[in-house]
Coordinates of C-alpha atoms and ligand atoms in Angstrom, one line a residue:
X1 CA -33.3 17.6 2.9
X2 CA -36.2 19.9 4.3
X3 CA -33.7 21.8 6.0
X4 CA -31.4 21.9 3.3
X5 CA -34.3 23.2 0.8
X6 CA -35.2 25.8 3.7
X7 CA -31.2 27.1 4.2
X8 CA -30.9 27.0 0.2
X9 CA -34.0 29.3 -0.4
X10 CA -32.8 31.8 2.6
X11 CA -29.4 32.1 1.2
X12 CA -31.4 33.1 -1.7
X13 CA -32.9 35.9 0.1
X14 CA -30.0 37.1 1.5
X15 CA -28.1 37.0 -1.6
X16 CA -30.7 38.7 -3.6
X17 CA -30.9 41.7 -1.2
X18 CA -26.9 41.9 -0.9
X19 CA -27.0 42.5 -4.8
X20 CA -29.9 45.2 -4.7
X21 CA -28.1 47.5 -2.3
X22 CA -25.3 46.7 -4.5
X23 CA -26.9 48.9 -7.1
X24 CA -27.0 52.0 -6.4
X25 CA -30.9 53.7 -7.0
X26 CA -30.0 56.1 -9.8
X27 CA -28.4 53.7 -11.9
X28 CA -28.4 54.1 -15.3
X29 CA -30.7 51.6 -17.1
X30 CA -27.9 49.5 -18.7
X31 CA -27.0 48.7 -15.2
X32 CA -30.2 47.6 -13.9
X33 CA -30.1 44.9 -16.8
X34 CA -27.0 44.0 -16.5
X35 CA -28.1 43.0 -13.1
X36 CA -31.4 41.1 -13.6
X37 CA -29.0 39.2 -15.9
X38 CA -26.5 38.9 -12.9
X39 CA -29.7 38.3 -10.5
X40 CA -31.2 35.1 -13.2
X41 CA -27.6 34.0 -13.5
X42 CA -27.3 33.9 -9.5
X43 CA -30.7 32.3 -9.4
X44 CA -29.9 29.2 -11.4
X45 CA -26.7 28.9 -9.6
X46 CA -28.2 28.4 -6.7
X47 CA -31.0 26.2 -8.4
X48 CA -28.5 23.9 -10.0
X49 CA -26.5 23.6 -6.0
X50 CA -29.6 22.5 -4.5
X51 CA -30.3 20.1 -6.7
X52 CA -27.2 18.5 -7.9
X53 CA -24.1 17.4 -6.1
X54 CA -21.5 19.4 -5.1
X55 CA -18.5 16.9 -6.0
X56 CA -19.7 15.0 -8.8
X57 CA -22.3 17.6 -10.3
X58 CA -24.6 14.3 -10.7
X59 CA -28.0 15.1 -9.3
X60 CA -28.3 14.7 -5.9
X61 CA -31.4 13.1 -3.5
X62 CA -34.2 15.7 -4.1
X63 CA -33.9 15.9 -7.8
X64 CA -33.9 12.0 -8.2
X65 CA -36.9 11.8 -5.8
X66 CA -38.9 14.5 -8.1
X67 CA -37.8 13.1 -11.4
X68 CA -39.1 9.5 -10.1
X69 CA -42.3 11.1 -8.4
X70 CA -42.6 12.6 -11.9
X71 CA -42.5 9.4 -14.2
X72 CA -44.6 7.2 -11.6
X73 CA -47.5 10.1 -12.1
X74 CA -47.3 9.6 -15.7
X75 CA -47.5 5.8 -14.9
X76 CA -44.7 4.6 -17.3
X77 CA -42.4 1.7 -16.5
X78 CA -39.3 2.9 -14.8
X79 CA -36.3 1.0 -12.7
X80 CA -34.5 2.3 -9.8
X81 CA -30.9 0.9 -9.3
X82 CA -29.2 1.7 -5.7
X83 CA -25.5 2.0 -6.3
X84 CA -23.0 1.4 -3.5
X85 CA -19.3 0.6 -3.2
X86 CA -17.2 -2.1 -1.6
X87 CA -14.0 -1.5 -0.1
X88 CA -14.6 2.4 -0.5
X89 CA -14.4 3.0 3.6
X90 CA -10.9 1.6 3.3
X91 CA -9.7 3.7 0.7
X92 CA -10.7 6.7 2.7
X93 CA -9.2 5.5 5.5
X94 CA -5.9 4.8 4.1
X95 CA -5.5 6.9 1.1
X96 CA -7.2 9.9 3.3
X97 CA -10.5 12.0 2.4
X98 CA -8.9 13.7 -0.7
X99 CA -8.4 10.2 -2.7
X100 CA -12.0 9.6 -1.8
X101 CA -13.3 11.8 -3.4
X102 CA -11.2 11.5 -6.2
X103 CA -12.2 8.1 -6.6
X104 CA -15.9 9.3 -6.6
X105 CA -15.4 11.2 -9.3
X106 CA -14.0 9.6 -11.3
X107 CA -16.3 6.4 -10.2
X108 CA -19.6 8.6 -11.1
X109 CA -18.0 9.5 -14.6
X110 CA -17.7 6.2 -15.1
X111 CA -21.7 5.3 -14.4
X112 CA -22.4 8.4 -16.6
X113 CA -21.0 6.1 -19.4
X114 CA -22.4 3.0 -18.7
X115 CA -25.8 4.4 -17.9
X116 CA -28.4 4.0 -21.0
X117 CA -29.3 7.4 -23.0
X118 CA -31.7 9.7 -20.8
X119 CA -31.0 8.0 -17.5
X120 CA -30.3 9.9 -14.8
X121 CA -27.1 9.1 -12.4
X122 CA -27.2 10.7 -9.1
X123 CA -25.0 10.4 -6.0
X124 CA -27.2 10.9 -2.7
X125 CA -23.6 11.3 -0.8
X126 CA -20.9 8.9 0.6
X127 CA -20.4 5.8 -1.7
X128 CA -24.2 5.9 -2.7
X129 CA -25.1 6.3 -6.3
X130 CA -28.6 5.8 -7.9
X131 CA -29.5 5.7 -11.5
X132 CA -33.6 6.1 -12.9
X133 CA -34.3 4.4 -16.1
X134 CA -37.6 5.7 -18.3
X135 CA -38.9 2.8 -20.1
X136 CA -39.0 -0.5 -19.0
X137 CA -36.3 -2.9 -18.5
X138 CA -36.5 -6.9 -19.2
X139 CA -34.3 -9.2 -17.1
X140 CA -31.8 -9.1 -19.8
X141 CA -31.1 -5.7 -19.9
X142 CA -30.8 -5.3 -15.9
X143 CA -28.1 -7.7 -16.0
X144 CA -26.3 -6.2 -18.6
X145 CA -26.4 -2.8 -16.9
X146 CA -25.4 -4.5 -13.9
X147 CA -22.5 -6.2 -15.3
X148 CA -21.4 -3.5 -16.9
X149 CA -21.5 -1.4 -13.5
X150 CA -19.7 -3.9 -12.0
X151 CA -17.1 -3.8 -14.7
X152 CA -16.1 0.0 -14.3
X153 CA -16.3 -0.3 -10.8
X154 CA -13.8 -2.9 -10.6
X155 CA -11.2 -1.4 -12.7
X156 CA -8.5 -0.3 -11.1
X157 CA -8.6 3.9 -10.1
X158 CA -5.4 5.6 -10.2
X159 CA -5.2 8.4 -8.1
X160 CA -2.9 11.0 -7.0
X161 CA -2.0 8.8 -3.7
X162 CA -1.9 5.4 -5.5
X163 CA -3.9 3.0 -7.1
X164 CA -7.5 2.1 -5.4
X165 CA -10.0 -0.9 -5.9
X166 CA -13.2 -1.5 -5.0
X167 CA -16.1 -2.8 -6.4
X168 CA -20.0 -2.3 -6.5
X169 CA -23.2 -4.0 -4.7
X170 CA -26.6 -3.1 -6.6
X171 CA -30.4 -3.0 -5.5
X172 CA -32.9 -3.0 -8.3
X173 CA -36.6 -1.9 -8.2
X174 CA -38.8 -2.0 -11.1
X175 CA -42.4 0.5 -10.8
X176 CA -45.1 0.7 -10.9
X177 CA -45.2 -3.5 -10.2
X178 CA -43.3 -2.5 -6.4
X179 CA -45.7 0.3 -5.9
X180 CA -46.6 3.6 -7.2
X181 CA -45.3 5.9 -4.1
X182 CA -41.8 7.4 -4.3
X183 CA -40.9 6.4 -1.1
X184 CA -41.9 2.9 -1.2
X185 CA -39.9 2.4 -4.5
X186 CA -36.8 3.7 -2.8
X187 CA -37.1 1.6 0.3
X188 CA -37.0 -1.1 -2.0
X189 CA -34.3 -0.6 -4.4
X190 CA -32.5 -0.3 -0.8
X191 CA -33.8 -3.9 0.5
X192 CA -32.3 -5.0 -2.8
X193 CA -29.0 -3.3 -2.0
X194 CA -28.5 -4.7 1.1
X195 CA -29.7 -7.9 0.1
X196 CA -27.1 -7.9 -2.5
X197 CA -24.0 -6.9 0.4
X198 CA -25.2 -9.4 2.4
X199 CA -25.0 -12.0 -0.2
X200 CA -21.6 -10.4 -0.2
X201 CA -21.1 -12.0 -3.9
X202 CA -20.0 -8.7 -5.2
X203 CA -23.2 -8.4 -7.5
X204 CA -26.6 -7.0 -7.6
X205 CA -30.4 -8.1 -6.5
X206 CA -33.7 -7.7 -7.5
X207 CA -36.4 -6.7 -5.0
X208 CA -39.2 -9.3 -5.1
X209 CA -41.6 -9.5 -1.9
X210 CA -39.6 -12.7 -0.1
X211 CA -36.3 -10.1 -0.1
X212 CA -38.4 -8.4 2.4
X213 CA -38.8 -10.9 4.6
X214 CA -35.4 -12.4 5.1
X215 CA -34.0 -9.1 4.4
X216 CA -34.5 -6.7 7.7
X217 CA -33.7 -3.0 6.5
X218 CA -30.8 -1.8 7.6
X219 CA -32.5 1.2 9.3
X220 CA -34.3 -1.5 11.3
X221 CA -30.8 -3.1 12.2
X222 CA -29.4 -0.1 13.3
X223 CA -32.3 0.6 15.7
X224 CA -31.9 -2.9 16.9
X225 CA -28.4 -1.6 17.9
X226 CA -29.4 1.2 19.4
X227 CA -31.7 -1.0 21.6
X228 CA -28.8 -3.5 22.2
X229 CA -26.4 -0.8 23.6
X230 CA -29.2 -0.2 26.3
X231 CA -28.2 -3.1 27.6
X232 CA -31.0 -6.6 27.1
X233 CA -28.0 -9.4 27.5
X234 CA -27.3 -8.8 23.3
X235 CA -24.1 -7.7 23.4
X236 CA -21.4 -9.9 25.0
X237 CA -17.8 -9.5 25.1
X238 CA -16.0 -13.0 25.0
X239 CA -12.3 -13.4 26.1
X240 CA -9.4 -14.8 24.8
X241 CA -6.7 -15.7 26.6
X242 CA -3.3 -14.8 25.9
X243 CA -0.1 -17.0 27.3
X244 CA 3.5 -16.6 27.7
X245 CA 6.5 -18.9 26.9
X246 CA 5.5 -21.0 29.6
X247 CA 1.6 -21.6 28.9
X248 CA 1.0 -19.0 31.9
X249 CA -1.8 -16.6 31.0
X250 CA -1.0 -13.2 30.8
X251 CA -4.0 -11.8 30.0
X252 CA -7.4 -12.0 27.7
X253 CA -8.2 -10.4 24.7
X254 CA -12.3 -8.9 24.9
X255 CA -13.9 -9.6 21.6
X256 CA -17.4 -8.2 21.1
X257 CA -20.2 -10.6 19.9
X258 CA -23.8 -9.3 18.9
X259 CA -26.5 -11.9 19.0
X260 CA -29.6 -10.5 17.4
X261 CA -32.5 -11.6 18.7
X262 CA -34.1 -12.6 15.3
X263 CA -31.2 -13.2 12.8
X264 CA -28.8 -14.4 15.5
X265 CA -24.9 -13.9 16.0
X266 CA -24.0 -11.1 13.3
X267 CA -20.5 -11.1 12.5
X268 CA -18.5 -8.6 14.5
X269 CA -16.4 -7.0 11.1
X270 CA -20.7 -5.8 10.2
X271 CA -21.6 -4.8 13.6
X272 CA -18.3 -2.4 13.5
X273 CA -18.9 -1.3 10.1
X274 CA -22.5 -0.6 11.1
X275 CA -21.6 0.9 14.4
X276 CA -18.6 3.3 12.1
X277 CA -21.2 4.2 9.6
X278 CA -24.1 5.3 11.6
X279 CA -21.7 6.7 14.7
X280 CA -22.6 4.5 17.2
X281 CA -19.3 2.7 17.2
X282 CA -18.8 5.7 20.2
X283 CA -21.5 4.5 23.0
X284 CA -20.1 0.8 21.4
X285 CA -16.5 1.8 22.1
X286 CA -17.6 2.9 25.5
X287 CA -19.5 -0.1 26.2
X288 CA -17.1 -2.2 25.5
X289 CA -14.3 -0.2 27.7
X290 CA -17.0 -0.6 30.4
X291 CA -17.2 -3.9 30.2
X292 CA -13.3 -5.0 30.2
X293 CA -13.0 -1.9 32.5
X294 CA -15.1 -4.3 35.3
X295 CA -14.1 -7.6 34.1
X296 CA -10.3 -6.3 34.9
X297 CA -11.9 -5.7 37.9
X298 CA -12.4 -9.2 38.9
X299 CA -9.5 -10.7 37.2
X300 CA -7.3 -8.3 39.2
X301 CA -3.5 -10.1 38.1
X302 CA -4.2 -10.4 34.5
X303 CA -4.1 -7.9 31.5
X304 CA -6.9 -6.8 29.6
X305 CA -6.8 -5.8 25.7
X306 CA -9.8 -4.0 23.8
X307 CA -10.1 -3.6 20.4
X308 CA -10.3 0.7 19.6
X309 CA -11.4 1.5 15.8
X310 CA -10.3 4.2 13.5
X311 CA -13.0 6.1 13.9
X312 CA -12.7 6.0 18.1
X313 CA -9.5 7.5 17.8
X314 CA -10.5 9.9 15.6
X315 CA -12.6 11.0 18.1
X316 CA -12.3 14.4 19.7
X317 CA -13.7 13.7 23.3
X318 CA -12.1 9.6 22.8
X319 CA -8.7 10.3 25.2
X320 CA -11.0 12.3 28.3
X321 CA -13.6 9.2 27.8
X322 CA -11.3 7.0 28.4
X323 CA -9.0 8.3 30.6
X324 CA -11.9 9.2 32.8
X325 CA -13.5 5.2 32.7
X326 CA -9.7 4.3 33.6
X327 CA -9.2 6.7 36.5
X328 CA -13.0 5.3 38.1
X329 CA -12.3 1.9 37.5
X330 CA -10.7 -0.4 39.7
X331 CA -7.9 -1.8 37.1
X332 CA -4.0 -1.3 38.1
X333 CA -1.6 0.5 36.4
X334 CA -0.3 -0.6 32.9
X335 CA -3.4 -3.4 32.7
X336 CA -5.2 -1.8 30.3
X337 CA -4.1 -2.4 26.9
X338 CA -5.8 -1.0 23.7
X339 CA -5.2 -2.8 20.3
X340 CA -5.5 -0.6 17.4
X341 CA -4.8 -1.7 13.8
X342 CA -2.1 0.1 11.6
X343 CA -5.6 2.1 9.6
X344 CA -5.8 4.5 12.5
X345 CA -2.3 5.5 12.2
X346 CA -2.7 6.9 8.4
X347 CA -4.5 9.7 9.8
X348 CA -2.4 12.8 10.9
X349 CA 0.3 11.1 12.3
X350 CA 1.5 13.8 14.4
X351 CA -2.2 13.8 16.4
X352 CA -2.6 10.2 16.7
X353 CA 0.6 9.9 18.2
X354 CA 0.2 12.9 20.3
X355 CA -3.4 10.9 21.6
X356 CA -1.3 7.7 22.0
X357 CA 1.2 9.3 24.3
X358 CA -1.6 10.9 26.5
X359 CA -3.3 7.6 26.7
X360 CA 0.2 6.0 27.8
X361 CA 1.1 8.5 29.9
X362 CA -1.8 7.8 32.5
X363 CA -0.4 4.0 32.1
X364 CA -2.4 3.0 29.4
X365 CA -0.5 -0.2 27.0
X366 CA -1.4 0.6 22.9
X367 CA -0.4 -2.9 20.5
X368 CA -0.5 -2.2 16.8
X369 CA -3.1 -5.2 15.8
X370 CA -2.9 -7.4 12.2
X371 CA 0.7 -6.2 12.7
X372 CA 2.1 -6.4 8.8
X373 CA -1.5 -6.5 6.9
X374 CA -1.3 -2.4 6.8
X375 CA 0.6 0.0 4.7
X376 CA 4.1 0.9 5.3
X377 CA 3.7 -1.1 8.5
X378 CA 7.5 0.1 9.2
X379 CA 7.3 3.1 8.8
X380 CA 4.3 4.0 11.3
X381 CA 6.2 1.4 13.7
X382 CA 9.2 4.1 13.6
X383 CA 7.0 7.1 14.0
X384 CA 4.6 6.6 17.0
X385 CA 5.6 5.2 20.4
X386 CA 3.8 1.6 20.9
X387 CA 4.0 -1.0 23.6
X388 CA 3.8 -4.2 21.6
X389 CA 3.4 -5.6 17.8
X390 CA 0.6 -8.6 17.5
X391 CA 1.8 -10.4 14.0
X392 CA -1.4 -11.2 12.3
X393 CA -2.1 -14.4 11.5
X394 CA -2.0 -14.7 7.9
X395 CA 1.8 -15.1 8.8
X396 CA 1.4 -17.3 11.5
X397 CA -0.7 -19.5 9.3
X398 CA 1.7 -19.1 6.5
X399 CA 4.3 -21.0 8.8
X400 CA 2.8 -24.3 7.6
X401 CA 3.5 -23.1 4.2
X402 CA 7.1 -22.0 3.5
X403 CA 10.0 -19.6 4.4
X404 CA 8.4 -16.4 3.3
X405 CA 6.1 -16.0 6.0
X406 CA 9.3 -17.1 8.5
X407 CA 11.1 -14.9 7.8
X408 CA 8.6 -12.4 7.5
X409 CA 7.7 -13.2 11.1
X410 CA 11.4 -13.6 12.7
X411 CA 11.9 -9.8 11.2
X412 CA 8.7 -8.7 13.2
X413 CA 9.9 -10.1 16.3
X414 CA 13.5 -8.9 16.0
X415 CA 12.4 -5.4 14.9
X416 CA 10.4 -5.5 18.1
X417 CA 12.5 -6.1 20.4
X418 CA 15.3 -3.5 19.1
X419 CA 12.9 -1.7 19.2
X420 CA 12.1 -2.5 23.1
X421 CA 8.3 -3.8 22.0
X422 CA 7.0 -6.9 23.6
X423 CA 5.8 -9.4 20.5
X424 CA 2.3 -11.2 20.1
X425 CA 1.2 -13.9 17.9
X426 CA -2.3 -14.1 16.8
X427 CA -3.9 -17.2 15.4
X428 CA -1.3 -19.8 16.7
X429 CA -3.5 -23.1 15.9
X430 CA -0.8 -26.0 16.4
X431 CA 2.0 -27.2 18.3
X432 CA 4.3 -27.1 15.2
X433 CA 3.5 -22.9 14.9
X434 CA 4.1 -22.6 18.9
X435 CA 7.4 -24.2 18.6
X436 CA 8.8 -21.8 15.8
X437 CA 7.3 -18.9 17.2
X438 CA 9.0 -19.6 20.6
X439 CA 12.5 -20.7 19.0
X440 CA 12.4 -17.4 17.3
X441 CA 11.5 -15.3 20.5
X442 CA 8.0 -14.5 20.7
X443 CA 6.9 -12.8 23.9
X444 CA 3.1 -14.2 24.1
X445 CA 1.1 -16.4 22.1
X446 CA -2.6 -16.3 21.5
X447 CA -4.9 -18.6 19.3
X448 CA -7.5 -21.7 19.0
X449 CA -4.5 -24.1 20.2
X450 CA -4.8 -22.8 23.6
X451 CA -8.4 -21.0 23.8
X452 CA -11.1 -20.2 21.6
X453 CA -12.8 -17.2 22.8
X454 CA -14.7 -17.6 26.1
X455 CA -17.6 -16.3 27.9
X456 CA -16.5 -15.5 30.8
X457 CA -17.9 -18.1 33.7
X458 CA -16.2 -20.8 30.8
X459 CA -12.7 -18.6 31.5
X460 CA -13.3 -18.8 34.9
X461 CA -13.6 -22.5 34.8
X462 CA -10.4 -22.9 32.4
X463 CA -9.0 -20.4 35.2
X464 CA -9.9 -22.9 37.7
X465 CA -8.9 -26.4 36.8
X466 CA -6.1 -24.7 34.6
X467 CA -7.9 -26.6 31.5
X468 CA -8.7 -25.4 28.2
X469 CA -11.9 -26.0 26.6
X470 CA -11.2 -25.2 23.2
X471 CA -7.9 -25.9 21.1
X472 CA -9.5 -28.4 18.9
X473 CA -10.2 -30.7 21.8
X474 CA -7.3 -31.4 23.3
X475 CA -7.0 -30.3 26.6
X476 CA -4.3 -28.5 27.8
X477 CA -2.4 -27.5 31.3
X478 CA -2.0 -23.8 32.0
X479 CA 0.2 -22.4 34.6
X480 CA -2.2 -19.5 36.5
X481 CA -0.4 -16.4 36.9
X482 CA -1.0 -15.4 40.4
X483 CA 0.7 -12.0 41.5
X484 CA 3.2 -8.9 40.0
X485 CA 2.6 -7.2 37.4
X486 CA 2.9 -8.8 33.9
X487 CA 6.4 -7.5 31.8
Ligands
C2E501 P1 -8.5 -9.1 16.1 O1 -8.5 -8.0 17.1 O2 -7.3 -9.4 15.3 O3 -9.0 -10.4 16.9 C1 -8.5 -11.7 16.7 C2 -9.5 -12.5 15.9 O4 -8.9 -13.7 15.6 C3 -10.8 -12.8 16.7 O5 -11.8 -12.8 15.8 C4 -10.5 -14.2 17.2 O6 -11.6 -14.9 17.5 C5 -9.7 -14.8 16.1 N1 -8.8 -15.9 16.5 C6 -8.2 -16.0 17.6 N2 -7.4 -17.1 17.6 C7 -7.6 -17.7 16.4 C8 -7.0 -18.9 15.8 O7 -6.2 -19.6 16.3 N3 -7.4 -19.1 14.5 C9 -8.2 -18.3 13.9 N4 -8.6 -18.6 12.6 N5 -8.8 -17.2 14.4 C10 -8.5 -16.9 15.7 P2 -13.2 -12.1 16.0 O8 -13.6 -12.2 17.5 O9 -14.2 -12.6 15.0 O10 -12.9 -10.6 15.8 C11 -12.5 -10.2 14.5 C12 -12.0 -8.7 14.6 O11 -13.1 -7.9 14.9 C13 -11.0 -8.5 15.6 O12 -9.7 -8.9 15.1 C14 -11.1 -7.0 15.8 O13 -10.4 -6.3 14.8 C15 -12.6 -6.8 15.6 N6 -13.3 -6.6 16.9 C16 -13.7 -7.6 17.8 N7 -14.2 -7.0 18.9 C17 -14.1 -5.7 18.7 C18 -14.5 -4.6 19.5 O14 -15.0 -4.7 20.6 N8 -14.3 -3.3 19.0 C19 -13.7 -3.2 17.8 N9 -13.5 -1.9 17.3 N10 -13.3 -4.2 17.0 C20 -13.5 -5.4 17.5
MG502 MG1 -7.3 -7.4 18.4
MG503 MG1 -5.6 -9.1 15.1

């Protein structure tokens, strides 16, 4: 924000003396007021941009922080609500930036509404929103705000691209009982916030003093990341094995797993939605390549699939990265598989697939992951060259259930193949699912009823006595695939 202040107040400057040489030194007096006027009019222009924000015109960061530094002074009652969307990452993702922040805007005229008389709404930028109150606030009123917050924030948004929903999480801090300072205020309300995602009930907390003790602030977690990626025996990658017709196994799927040393395994959906939002999913992503990169190494016959996120892709240095891992690695040709779900293909389609065909080119396989889950899964099937579909497994589950999801999932499997794409199965749990999915021509199955994910020196044991250790206790044989290269 420092720097911000300093850029705003030399733009000022420079401005300023653009508009004096503008006007010329015998200028006629009319002139010269006409541009003070210009000058003032300039002046608060550039006042209002540095303290509000550009897209919704709410008030941004600094203005909040001076108008709450203000009203602690005076020593009045005041509450600070933090203000932060659900769900808004996806509708960037697959609506695209513009409908994002469409939805903002129409999100923050929303909390203009709701918000009592005199309050100030600000948006400090992304999907964060704050209000200040002036007064105080019993229990009775915070819930009502909050409900009511949670109301518009649920309602449907139509925009330009479709409709949108999301809803809101919200951190509440009352002053001066947290603390006079500005900054210790705000660090609360933002305890409360996250305290109120991780409850993940769709509602809002309180701060109260035991919040920050079973709360760690999310600044805190993502430094614990950073330490993790430096590599103390945190971060694991588990693998899951993946089998053919026959029981033999193909290959594994890595899965990442993150135990923190103090609040234990996290689960991986929050470390890659931390990792996107503070951009360390890139040293992740690279970790993680690394990692497969040398297991594939020892496990010389078999295939090896990573998971690659949106914002990987995305990525300008992502292809040289990890074509340049690939090329030093000791991993055969067409081994390496990435998985990447349908969300990365609703970016320019024409430089995601032009990425995908570099990365195949060098022998690289890409599956579309969740196959089905997405929007207009067909469609991006069509338009950018794949090696293989993996059906989620909301529709292998649904199997159990009835004849939608069959022939949802004999569709897949035939539109694969015509389309010369091999076919996974994700999730297969029971013999019953295994049977149907083979009768209708599944290429390779993967789920608890063969292998839960394994550590590796437990996949080297199931690798060894060909036995499975998870599959809901019963064991079962596996057929090890011992030489040529896997279809
Ligand atoms: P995914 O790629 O679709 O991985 C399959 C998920 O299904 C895994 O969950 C796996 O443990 C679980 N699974 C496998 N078989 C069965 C089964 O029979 N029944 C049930 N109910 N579940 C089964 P996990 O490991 O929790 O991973 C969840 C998701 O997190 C993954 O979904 C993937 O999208 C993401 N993920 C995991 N590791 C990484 C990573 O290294 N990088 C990135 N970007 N994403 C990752
Ligand atoms: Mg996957
Ligand atoms: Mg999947």
């Amino acid at each position: 924000m420092g720097d911000l202040w300093r850029s705003q107040d030399l733009l000022q400057v420079f401005l300023v003396s653009i508009f004096l040489t503008a006007v010329p030194a015998n200028n006629a007096l009319g002139e010269k007021a006409r541009s003070a006027r210009r000058l003032l009019h300039l002046k608060s222009l550039l006042e209002h941009s540095a303290t509000h924000d550009a897209l919704t015109g709410l008030a941004n960061r600094r203005l909040f922080k001076l108008r709450l530094n203000s009203l602690l002074i005076g020593g009045g009652p005041c509450t600070v609500l933090f203000i932060d969307l659900d769900r808004f990452k996806q509708v960037n993702d697959t609506l695209g930036h513009a409908a994002g922040d469409e939805l903002l805007r129409a999100f923050s005229d929303r909390l203009v509404e709701v918000a009592t008389d005199g309050a100030m709404v600000a948006r400090f930028g992304g999907d964060e929103f704050a209000i200040l109150i002036d007064g105080p606030m019993d229990p009775a009123d915070q819930e009502r705000l909050c409900r009511r917050i949670n109301e518009v924030a649920r309602l449907p948004f139509s925009l330009q691209r479709g409709l949108a929903h999301v809803s809101a999480s919200i951190g509440l801090a009352l002053a001066p009982e947290t603390g006079a300072d500005v900054s210790e205020v705000m660090r609360r309300a933002d305890i409360a916030l996250y305290a109120a995602k991780a409850a993940r009930q769709e509602g809002w907390r309180v701060y109260n003093d035991g919040l920050d003790q079973t709360v760690r602030d999310k600044s805190s977690i993502e430094a614990d990341l950073r330490a993790a990626l430096l590599g103390d025996g945190q971060l694991q990658l588990l693998y899951q094995p993946k089998v053919d017709a026959d029981n033999a196994i193909r290959g594994v799927e890595a899965l990442l797993r993150w135990r923190h040393p103090a609040l234990g395994l996290i689960p991986v959906h929050e470390v890659i939605a931390l990792a996107e939002e503070t951009g360390m999913i890139l040293p992740l992503g690279a970790w993680v390549l690394g990692e497969a990169l040398a297991f594939a190494g020892r496990w010389p016959h078999l295939n090896v699939a990573i998971n690659v996120s949106p914002a990987q892709l995305r990525d300008g240095n992502f292809i040289a990265d990890v074509l340049e891992a690939y090329h030093g690695a000791p991993i055969a040709y067409g081994r390496l598989e990435l998985e990447v779900t349908e969300t990365a293909l609703m970016d320019d389609i024409n430089v995601v697939s032009g990425k995908l065909a570099a990365l195949r080119g060098a022998g690289i396989r890409i599956a579309l992951d969740d196959f089905g889950t997405g929007y207009s899964s067909l469609r991006h099937l069509h338009r950018c060259a794949v090696d293989r579909v993996k059906i989620d497994q909301s529709f292998v589950n649904g199997l159990d259930g009835g004849n939608e999801a069959a022939a949802i999932v004999r569709a897949i499997i035939q539109l694969g193949h015509a389309m010369g794409l091999q076919v996974t199965a994700e999730g297969v749990e029971t013999p019953a699912q295994r049977r149907f999915l083979l009768e209708a021509g599944v290429d390779e199955l993967q789920g608890f009823l063969f292998s839960r994910p394994l550590e590796e020196a437990a996949f080297e044991g199931l690798m060894r006595d060909g036995r499975s250790v998870g599959g809901g206790g019963t064991s079962r044989k596996y057929t090890l695939l011992t030489g040529g290269l896997a279809p």
